[in-house]
Coordinates of C-alpha atoms in Angstrom, one line a residue:
X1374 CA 54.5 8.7 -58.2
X1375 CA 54.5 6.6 -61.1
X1376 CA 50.6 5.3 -60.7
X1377 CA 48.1 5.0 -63.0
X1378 CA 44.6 5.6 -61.4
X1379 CA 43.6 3.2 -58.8
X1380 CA 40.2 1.4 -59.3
X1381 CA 37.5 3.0 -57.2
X1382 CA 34.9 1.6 -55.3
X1383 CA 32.0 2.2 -53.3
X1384 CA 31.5 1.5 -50.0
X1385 CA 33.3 -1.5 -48.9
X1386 CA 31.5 -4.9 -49.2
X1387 CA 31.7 -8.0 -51.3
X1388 CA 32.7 -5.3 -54.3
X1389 CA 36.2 -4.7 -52.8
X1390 CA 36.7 -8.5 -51.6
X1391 CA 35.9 -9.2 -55.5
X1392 CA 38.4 -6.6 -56.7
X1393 CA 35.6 -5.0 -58.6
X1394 CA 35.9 -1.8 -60.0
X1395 CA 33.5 1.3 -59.9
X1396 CA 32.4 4.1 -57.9
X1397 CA 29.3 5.2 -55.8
X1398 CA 29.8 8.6 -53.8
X1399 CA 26.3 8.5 -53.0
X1400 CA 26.8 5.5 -50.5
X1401 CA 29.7 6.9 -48.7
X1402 CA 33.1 7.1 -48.6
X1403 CA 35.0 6.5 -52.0
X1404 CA 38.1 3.7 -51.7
X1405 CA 40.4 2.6 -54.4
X1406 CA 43.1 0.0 -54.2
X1407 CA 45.9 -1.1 -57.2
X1408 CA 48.6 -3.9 -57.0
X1409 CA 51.4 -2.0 -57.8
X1410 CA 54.2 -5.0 -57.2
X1411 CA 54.7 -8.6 -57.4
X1412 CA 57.0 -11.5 -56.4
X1413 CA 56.4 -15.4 -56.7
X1414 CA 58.1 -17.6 -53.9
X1415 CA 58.0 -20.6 -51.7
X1416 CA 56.5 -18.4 -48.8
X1417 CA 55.5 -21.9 -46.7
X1418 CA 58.5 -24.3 -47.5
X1419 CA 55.9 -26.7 -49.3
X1420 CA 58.1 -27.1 -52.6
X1421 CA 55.0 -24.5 -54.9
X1422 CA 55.6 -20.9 -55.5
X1423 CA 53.2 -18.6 -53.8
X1424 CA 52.2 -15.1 -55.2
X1425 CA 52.6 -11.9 -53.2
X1426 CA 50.8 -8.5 -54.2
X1427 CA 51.7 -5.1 -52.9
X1428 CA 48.4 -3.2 -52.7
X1429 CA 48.0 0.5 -52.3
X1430 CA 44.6 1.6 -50.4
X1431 CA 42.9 5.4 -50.8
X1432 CA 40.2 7.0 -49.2
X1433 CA 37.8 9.7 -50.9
X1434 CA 42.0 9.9 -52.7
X1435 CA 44.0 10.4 -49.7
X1436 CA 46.7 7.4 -49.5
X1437 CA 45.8 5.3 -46.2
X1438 CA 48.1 1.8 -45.3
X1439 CA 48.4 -0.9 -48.2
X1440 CA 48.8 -4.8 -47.2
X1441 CA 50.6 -7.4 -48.7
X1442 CA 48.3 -10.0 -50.0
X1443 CA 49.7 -13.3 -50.4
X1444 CA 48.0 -16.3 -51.9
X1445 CA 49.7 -19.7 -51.0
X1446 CA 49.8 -22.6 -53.7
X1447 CA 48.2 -26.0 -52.0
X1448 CA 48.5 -28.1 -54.9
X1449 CA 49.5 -27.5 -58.4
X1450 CA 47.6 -24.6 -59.9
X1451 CA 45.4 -24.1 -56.7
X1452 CA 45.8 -21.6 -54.3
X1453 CA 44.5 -20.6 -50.8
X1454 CA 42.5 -17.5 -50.4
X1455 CA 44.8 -14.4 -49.7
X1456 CA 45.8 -13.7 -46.5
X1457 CA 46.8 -10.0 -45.9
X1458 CA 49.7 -8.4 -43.9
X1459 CA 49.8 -4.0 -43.5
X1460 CA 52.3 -2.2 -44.7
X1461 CA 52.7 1.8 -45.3
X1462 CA 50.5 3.8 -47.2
X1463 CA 51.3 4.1 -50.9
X1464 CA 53.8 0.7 -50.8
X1465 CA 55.9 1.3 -54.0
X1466 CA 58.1 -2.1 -53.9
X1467 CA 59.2 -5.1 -52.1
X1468 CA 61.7 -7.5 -51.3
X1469 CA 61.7 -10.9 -50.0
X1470 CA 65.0 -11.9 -48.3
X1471 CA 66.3 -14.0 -45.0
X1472 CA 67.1 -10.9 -42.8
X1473 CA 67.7 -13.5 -39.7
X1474 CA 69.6 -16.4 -41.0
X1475 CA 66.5 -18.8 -39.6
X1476 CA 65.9 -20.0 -43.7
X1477 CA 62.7 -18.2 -43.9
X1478 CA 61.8 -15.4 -46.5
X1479 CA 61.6 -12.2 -44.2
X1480 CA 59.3 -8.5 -46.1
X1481 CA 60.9 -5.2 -46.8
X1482 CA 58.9 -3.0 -48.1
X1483 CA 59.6 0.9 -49.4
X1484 CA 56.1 3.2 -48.3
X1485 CA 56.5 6.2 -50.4
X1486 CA 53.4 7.8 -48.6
X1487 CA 54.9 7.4 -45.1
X1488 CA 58.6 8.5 -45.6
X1489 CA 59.2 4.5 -43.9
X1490 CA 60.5 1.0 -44.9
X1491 CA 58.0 -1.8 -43.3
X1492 CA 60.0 -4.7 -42.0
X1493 CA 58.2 -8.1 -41.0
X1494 CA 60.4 -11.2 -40.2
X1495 CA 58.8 -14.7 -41.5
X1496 CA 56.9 -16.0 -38.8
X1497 CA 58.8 -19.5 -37.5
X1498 CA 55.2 -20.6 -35.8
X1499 CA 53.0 -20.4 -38.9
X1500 CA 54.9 -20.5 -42.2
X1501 CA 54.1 -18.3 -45.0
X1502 CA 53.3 -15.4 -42.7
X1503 CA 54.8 -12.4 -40.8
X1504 CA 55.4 -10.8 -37.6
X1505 CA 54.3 -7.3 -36.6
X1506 CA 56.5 -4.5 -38.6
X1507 CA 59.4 -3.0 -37.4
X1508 CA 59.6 0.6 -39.0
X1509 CA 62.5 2.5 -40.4
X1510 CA 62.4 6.0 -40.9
X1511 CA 63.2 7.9 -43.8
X1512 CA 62.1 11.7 -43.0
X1513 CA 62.2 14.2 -46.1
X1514 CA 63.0 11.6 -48.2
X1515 CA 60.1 9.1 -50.5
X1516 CA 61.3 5.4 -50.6
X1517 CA 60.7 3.7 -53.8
X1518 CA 63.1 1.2 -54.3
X1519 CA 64.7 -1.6 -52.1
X1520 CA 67.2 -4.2 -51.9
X1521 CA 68.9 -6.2 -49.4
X1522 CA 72.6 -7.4 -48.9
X1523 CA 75.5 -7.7 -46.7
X1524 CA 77.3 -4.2 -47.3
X1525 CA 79.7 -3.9 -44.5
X1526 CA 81.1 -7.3 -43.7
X1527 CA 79.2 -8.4 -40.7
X1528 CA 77.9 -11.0 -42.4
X1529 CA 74.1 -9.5 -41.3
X1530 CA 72.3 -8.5 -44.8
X1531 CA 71.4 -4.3 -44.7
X1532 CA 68.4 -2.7 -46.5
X1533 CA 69.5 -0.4 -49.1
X1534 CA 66.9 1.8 -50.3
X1535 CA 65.8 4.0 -52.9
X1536 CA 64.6 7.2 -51.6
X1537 CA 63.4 10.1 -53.5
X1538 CA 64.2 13.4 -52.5
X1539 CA 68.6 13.7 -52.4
X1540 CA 71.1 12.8 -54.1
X1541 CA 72.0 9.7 -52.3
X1542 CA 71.3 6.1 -51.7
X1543 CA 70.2 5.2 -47.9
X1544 CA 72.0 2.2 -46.2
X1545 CA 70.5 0.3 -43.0
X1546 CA 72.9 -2.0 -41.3
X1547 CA 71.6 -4.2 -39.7
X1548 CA 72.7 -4.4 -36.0
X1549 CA 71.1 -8.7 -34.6
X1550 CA 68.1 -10.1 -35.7
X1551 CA 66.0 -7.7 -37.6
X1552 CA 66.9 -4.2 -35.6
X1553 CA 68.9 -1.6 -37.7
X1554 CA 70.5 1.2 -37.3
X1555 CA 70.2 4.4 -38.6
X1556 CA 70.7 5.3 -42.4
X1557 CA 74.3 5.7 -43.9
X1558 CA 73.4 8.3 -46.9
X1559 CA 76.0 7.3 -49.9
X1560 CA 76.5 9.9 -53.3
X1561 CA 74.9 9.0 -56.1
X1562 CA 74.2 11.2 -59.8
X1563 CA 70.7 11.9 -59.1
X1564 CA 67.3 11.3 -57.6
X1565 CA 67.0 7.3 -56.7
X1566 CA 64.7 5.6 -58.3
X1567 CA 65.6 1.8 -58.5
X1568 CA 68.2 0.3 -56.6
X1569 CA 69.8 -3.4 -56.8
X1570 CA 72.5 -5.5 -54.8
X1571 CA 75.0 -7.3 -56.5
X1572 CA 78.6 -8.4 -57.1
X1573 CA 79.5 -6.6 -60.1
X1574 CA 83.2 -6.4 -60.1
X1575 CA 83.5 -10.1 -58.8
X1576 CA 85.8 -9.2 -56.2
X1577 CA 83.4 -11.1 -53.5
X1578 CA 81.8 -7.9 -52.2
X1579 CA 78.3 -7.0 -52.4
X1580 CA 77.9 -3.3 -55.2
X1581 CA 75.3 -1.2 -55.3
X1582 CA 73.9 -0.1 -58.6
X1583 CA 70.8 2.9 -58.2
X1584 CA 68.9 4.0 -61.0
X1585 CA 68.1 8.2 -60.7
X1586 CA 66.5 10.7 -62.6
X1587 CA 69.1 11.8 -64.4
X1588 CA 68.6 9.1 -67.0
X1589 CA 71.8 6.7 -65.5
X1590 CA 72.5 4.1 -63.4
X1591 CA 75.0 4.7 -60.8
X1592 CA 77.2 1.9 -59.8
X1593 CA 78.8 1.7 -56.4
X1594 CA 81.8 -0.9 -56.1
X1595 CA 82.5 -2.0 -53.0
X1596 CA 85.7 -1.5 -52.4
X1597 CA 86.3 -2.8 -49.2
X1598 CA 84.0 -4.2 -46.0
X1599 CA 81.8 -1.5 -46.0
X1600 CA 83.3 1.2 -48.4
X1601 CA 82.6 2.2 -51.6
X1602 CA 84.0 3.9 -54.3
X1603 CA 82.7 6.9 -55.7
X1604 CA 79.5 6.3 -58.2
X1605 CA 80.2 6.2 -61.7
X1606 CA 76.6 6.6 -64.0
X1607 CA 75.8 4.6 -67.0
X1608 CA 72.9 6.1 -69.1
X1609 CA 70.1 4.4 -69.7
X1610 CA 66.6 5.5 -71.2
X1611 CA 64.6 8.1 -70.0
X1612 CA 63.3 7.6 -66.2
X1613 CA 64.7 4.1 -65.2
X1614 CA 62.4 3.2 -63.0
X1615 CA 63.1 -0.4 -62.4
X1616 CA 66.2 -1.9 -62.1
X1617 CA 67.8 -5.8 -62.4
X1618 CA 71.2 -6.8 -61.8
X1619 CA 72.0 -10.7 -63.4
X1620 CA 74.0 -12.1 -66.3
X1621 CA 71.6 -11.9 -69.5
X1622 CA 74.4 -13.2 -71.8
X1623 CA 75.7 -16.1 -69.7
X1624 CA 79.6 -14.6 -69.4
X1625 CA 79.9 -15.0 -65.8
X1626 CA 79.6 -11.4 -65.8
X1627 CA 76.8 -9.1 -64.1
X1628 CA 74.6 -6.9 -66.1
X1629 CA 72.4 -4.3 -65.6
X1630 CA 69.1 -3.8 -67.0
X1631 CA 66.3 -0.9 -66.3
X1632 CA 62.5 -0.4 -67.5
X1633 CA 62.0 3.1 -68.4
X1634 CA 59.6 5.0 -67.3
X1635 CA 59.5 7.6 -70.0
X1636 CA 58.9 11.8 -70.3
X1637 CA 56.9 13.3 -68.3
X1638 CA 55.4 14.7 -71.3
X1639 CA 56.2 13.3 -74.9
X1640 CA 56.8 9.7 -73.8
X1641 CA 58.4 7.5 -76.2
X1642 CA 58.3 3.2 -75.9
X1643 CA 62.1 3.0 -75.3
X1644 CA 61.2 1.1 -72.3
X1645 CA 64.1 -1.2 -71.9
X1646 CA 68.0 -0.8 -71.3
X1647 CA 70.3 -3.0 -71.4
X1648 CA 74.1 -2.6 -70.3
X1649 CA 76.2 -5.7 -70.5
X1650 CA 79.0 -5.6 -68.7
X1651 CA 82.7 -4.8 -70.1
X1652 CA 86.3 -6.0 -70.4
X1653 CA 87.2 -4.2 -67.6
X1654 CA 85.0 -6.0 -64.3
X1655 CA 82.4 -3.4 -63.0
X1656 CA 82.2 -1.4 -66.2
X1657 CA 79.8 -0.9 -68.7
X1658 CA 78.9 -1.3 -72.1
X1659 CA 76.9 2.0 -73.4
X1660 CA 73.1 0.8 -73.0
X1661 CA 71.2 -1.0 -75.9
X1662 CA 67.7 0.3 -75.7
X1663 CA 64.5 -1.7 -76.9
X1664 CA 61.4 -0.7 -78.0
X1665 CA 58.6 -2.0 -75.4
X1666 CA 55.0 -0.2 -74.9
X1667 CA 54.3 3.2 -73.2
X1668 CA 55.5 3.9 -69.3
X1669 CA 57.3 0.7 -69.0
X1670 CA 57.6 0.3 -64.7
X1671 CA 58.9 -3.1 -63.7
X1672 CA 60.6 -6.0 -65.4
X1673 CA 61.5 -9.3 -64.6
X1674 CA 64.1 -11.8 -66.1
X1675 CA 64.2 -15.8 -66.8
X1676 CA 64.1 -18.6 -69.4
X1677 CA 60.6 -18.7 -70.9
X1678 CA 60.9 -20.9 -73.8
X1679 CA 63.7 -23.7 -72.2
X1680 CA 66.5 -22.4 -74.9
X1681 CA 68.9 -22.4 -71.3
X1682 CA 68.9 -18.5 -72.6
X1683 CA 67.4 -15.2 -70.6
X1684 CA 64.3 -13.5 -71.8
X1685 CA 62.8 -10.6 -70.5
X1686 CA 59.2 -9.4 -69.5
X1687 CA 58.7 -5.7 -69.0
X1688 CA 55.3 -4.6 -67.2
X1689 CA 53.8 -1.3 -69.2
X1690 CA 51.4 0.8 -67.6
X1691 CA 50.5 2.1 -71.0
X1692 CA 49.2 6.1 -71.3
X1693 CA 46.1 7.4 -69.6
X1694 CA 42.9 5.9 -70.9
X1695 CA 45.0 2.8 -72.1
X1696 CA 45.4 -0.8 -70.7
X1697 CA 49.1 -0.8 -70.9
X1698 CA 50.3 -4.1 -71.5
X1699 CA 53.2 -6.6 -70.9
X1700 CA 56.2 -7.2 -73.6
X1701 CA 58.0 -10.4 -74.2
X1702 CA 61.6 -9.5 -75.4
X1703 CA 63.1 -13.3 -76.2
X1704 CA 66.9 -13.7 -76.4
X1705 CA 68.2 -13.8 -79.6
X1706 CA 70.1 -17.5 -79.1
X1707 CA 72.6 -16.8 -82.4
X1708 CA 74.0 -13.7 -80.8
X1709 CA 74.0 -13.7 -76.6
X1710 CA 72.9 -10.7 -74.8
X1711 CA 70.8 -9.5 -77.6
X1712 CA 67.3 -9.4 -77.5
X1713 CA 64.7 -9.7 -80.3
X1714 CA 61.7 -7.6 -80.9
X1715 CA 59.0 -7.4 -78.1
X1716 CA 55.8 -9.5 -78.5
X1717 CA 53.1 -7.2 -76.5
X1718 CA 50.2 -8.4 -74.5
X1719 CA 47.5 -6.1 -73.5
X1720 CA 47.0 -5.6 -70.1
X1721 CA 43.7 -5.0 -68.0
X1722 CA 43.9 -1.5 -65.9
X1723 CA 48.2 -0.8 -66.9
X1724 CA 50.8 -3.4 -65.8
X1725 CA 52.7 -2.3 -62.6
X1726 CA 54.9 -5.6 -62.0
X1727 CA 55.6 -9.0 -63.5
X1728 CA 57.2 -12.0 -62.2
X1729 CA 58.2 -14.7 -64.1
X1730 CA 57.6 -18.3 -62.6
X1731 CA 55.6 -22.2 -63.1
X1732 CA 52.6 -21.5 -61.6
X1733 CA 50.6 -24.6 -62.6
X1734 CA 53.2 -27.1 -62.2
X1735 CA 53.5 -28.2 -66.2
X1736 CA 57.6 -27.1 -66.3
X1737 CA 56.3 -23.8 -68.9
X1738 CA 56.8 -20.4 -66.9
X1739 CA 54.0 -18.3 -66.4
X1740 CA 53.3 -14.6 -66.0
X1741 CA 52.1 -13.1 -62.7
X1742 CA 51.1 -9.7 -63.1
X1743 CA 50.7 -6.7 -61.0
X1744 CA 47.4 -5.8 -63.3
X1745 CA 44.8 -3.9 -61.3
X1746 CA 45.3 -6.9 -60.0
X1747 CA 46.6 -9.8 -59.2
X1748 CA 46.5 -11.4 -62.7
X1749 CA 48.3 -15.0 -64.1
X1750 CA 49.2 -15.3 -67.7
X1751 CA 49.8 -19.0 -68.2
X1752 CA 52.2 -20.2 -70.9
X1753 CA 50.8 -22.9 -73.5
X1754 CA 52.4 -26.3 -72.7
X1755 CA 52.7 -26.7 -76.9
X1756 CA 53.6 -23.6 -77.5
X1757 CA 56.6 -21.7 -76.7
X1758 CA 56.0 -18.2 -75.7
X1759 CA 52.4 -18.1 -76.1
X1760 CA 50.2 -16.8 -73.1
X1761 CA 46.8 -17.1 -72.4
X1762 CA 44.9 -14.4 -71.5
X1763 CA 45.3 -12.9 -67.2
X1764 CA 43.5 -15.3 -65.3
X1765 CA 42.3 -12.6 -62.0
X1766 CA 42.8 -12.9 -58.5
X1767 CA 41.5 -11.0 -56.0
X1768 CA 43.8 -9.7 -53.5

C-alpha cells in the first residue's frame, strides 16, 4: 500500500479523541490511525461544504475497520464535532455520489484490507449521515480506487473499481436502489490503481479511464450501452496513483491527469501528468509531466486564484522521515493547459489527499488536507495563492 506510517498511540483515551501522536506499549495495546482521503461537500443540504476524512485504524499493526469521519459546517468557518461511520479495514479511497436518485450524497468506499467496497446510502431521516453498509465482494483482488457512473444504460449509476491484483477493471451494476450485482471484470494494460468516470469521446456515454502499474492510463470508450472498446494506454509518470478526468484547458474536451507515485526505489518528483486530449475525441496528447515533491498520492483540481482558469494541488507524502508536503501548480493564463512551476507547502506527517473548496465562506478556496489529519489550509483573502499554515482537526 502506498502509506506512510500511521501515528501510534497508546491506549485509547482523550490521546486518540485529540489525534495526538505517540506510543506507550507499556500501557497496553498499541493503535494507530492516518486520514488517508478527503472530500468537501454539502453532506446536510444546508448550502456550506462539510469535510469528510477516510481513516485507517491498526492494532499492535494489524489493519482493523476505519470510519469515515465527517465534520458538518454550521455557520461559516465553524464546524460540528465529527461524527463517525465504519468502513473496511485499511479504506484506501472514497466516493460521494447519488446511488438512489433521492438527491442525497450516498458513500462508496474501496477497503484494500478486506478484499470489499463499503456501500452506505445518505440517510433521508437525518441528513448528513448514512445507513448501515451494504458490502461488495472483491475476493483475490485489493480495491484502491473507485468511481461511480451509469455504464450500461439503465440509467442506475454502477461502481467501478480499482482493484489490485489482475489485469482488469471491476464493474458493479447496479440492479434498484443500492443492491448490485456481481462484478463484470473488463481488460485493462496493467495492475489498477486509479480509476475515473467520464465522457471522454463526447458521444453521451459514460468511459472509463484506469490508471495501472505499468506507468499508463488505460481508456475505455464506451462504445455502446454497456460495451466498451478495447483499452488503449497513455503513459504517464511512474506509478499513477491518482487519477482525474475534467477539462484543464477549457476546450470542451476531457483530460486526464494522474499524481505519481514514484519508484519503488529511486523515486524522482515527477509527480504530475498531464494528457490533454487530442484532435481526434477520446485520444491523447503524450503526457506533460511536472515536477511536484516526493510520492505524490492524490490531487485535486479548481480555480484558486479567480483567473476563471484550473489550477492544480497535488498531495505528497514526501520520503520516510519527511513531512511531505502539498504543491500548488497554477495555470499558466497566456498559454491554456499549461501549468507553471509548483509552489510547495510542507506538510505535517505526509499529505495523503487534498480537496480544494471555500471553507470559511470569504469566496478564496481553501485547502483540506488528508495530513495525519484532517488539516485546513486557508487561502489569504489579499493574497492570491497564499496559504496559511494547516489549521488541525481531529477526526
Amino acid at each position: 500500500m502506498r502509506r506512510p506510517t500511521l501515528l501510534l498511540l497508546g491506549s485509547l483515551g482523550l490521546a486518540a479523541l485529540m489525534g495526538c501522536s505517540g506510543s506507550d506499549s507499556s500501557s497496553g495495546p498499541t493503535y494507530g490511525y492516518l486520514v488517508n482521503g478527503i472530500a468537501v461537500a454539502d453532506l446536510d443540504g444546508n448550502g456550506l461544504p462539510d469535510i469528510l476524512g477516510l481513516v485507517s485504524n491498526s492494532v499492535d499493526g494489524s489493519p482493523t475497520p476505519g470510519y469515515l469521519s465527517t465534520r458538518l459546517q454550521t455557520s461559516a468557518g465553524a464546524f460540528a464535532l465529527p461524527t463517525r461511520f465504519g468502513v473496511g479495514a485499511t479504506p484506501a479511497n472514497f466516493v460521494l455520489a447519488d446511488l438512489n436518485g433521492d438527491g442525497r450524497l450516498d458513500l462508496v468506499v474501496a477497503n484494500a484490507s478486506d478484499a470489499s467496497v463499503t456501500v452506505r446510502l445518505a440517510d433521508p431521516a437525518h441528513p448528513g449521515a448514512f445507513l448501515p453498509a451494504t458490502v461488495l465482494s472483491t475476493p483475490g483482488r485489493t480495491p484502491l480506487d473507485v468511481a461511480v457512473g451509469d455504464l450500461n444504460g439503465d440509467g442506475l449509476p454502477d461502481v467501478a473499481v480499482a482493484a489490485s491484483g489482475a489485469n482488469s477493471v471491476l464493474v458493479f451494476d447496479q440492479t434498484t436502489g443500492g443492491a448490485f450485482a456481481a462484478p463484470v471484470a473488463i481488460a485493462v494494460g496493467g495492475d489498477p490503481q486509479a480509476v475515473a468516470v467520464g465522457d471522454l469521446d463526447g458521444n453521451g456515454l459514460p468511459d472509463l479511464a484506469v490508471a495501472t502499474s505499468s506507468n499508463a492510463v488505460s481508456v475505455l470508450l464506451q462504445t455502446s450501452a454497456g460495451t466498451f472498446a478495447p483499452a488503449v494506454d497513455y503513459a504517464t509518470g511512474v506509478n499513477p496513483s491518482a487519477l482525474k478526468v475534467v477539462d484543464l484547458n477549457g476546450d470542451g474536451k476531457l483530460d486526464l491527469l494522474t499524481a505519481n507515485y514514484g519508484a519503488t526505489a529511486g523515486p524522482n518528483t515527477l509527480g504530475l501528468s498531464v494528457l490533454l486530449q487530442g484532435a481526434t475525441a477520446g485520444t491523447f496528447q503524450a503526457a506533460t509531466t511536472y515536477a511536484t515533491d516526493y510520492r505524490s498520492a492524490a490531487l485535486a483540481v479548481g480555480d484558486l486564484d479567480g483567473d476563471g482558469r484550473l489550477d492544480v494541488v497535488v498531495a505528497n507524502a514526501g520520503l520516510p522521515g519527511f513531512p511531505g508536503s502539498v504543491s500548488v501548480l497554477r495555470q499558466d493564463p497566456a498559454n491554456p493547459g499549461n501549468l507553471l512551476p509548483a509552489s510547495n507547502l510542507l506538510g505535517l506527517w505526509g499529505p495523503l489527499g487534498v480537496a480544494i473548496a471555500d471553507m470559511d465562506g470569504d469566496g478564496h478556496p481553501d485547502l483540506v488536507v488528508a495530513d495525519g489529519d484532517i488539516t485546513v489550509r486557508y487561502q489569504s483573502a489579499t493574497t492570491p495563492l497564499t496559504f496559511g499554515p494547516p489549521q488541525a482537526f481531529y477526526n
